[in-house]
Coordinates of N, CA and C in Angstrom, one line a residue:
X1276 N -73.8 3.6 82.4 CA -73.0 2.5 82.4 C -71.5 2.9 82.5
X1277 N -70.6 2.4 83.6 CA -69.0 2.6 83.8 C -68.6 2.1 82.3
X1278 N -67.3 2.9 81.9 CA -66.4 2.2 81.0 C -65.0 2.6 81.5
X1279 N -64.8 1.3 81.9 CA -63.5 1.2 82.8 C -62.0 0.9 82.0
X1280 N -60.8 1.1 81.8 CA -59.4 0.9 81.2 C -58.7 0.6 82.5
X1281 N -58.1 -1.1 82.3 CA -56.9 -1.0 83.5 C -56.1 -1.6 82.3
X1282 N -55.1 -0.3 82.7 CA -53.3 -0.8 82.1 C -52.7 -1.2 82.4
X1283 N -51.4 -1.3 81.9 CA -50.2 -2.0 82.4 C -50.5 -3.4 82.9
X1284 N -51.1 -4.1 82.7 CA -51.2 -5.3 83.5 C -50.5 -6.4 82.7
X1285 N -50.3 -7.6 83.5 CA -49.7 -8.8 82.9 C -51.1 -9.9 83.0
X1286 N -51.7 -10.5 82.1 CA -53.0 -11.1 82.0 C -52.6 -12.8 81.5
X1287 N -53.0 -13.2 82.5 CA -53.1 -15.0 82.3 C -54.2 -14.8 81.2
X1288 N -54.1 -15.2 80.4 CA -54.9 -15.7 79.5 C -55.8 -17.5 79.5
X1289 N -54.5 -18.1 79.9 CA -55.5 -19.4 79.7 C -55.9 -20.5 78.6
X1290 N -55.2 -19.4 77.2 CA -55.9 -20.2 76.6 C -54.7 -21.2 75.9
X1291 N -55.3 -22.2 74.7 CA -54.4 -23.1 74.8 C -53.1 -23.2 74.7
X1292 N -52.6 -22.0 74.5 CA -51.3 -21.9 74.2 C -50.3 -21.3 75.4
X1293 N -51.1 -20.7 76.6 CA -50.5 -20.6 77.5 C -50.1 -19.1 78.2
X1294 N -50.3 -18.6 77.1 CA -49.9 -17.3 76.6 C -50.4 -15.8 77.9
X1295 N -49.0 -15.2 78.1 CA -49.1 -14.1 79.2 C -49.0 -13.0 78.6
X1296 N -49.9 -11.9 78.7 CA -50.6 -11.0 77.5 C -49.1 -10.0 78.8
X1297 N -48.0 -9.2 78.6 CA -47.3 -8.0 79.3 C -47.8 -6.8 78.6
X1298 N -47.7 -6.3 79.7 CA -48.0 -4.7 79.4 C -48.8 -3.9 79.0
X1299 N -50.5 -5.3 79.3 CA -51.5 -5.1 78.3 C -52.8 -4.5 78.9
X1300 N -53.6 -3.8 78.1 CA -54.9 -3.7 78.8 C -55.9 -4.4 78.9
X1301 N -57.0 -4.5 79.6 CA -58.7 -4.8 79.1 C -59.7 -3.5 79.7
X1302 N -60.2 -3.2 78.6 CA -61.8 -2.6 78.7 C -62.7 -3.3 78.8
X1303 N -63.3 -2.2 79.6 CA -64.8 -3.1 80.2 C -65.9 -1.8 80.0
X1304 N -66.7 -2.4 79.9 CA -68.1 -1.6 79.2 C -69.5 -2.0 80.4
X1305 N -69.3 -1.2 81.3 CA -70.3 -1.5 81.9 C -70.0 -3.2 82.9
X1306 N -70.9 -3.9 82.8 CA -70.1 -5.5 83.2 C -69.9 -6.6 82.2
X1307 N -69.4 -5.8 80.9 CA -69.2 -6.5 79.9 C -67.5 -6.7 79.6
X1308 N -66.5 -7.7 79.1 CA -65.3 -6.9 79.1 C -65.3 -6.8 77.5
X1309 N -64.7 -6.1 77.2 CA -65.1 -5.6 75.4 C -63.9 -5.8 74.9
X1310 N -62.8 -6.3 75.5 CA -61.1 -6.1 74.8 C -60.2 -6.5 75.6
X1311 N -59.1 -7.4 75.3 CA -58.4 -7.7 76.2 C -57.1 -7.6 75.5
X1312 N -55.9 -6.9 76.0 CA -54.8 -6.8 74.8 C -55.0 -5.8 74.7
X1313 N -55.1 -4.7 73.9 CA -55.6 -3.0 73.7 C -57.1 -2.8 73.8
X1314 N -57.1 -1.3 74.3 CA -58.4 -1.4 74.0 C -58.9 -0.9 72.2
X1315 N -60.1 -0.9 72.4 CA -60.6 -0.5 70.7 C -60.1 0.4 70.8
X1316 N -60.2 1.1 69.4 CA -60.3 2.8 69.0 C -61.4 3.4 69.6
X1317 N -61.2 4.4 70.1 CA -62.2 5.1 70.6 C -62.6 5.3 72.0
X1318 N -62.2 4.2 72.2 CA -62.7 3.8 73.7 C -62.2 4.3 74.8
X1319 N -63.5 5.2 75.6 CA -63.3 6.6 76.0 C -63.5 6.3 77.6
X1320 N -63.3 6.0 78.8 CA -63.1 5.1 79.9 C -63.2 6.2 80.7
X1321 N -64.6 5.6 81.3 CA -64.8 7.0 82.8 C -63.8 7.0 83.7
X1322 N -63.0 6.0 84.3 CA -62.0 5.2 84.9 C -60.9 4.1 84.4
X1323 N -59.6 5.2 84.9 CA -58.8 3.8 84.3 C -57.5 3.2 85.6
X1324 N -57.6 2.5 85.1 CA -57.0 1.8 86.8 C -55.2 1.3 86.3
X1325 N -54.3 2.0 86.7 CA -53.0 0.9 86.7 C -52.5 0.0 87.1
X1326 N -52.4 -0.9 86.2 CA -52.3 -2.2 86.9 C -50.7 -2.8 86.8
X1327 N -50.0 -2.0 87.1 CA -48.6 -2.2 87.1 C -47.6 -3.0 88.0
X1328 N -46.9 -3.6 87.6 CA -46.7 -5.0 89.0 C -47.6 -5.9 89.3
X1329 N -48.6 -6.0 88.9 CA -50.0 -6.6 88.8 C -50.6 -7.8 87.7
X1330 N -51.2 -8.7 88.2 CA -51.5 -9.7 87.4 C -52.7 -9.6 86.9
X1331 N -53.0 -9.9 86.1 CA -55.1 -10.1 85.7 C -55.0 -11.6 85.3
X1332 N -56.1 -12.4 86.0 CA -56.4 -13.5 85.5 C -57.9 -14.3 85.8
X1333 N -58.4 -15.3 84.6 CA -59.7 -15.4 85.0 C -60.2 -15.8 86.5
X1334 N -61.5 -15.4 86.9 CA -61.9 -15.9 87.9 C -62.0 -17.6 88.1
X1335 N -61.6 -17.8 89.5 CA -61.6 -19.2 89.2 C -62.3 -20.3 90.1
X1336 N -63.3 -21.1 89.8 CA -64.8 -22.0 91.0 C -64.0 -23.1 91.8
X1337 N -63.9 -23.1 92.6 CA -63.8 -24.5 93.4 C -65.7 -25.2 93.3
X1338 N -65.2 -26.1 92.2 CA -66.4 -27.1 91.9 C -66.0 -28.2 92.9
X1339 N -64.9 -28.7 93.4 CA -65.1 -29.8 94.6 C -65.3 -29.1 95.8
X1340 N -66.5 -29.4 96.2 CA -67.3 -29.3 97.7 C -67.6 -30.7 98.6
X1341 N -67.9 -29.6 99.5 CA -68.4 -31.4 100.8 C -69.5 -30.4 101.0
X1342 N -70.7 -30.7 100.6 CA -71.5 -30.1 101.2 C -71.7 -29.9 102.6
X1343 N -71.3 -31.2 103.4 CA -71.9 -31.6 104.7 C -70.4 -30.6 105.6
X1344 N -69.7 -30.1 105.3 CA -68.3 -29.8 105.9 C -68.3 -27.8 105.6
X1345 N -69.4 -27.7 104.8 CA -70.2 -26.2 104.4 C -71.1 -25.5 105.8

């Protein structure tokens, strides 16, 4: 299993307060993300990615479809 570190990033969070995480990481554990903000202690990352100038934000569904226009 990969354990991935991307740095430097600026991360939409989303949550209710609106809040833009600067100059922060997330680890990821395989296809899990385990941390968002620093990573844990310890956390030893086969690959780490800089994400500098760069945004992170969640994935996002277009739930309105036309099926018939698909």
């Amino acid at each position: 299993m990969t354990r991935t570190l991307i740095t430097h990033a600026d991360i939409v969070t989303l949550d209710a307060t609106g809040a833009i995480l600067r100059d922060s990481e997330v680890a990821v554990d395989g296809e899990r993300i385990v941390a968002v903000g620093r990573a844990p202690a310890g956390f030893l990352p086969d690959e780490t990615l800089d994400a500098t100038n760069h945004v992170l934000m969640p994935g996002f569904v277009n739930a309105h479809t036309h099926a018939s226009m698909t």
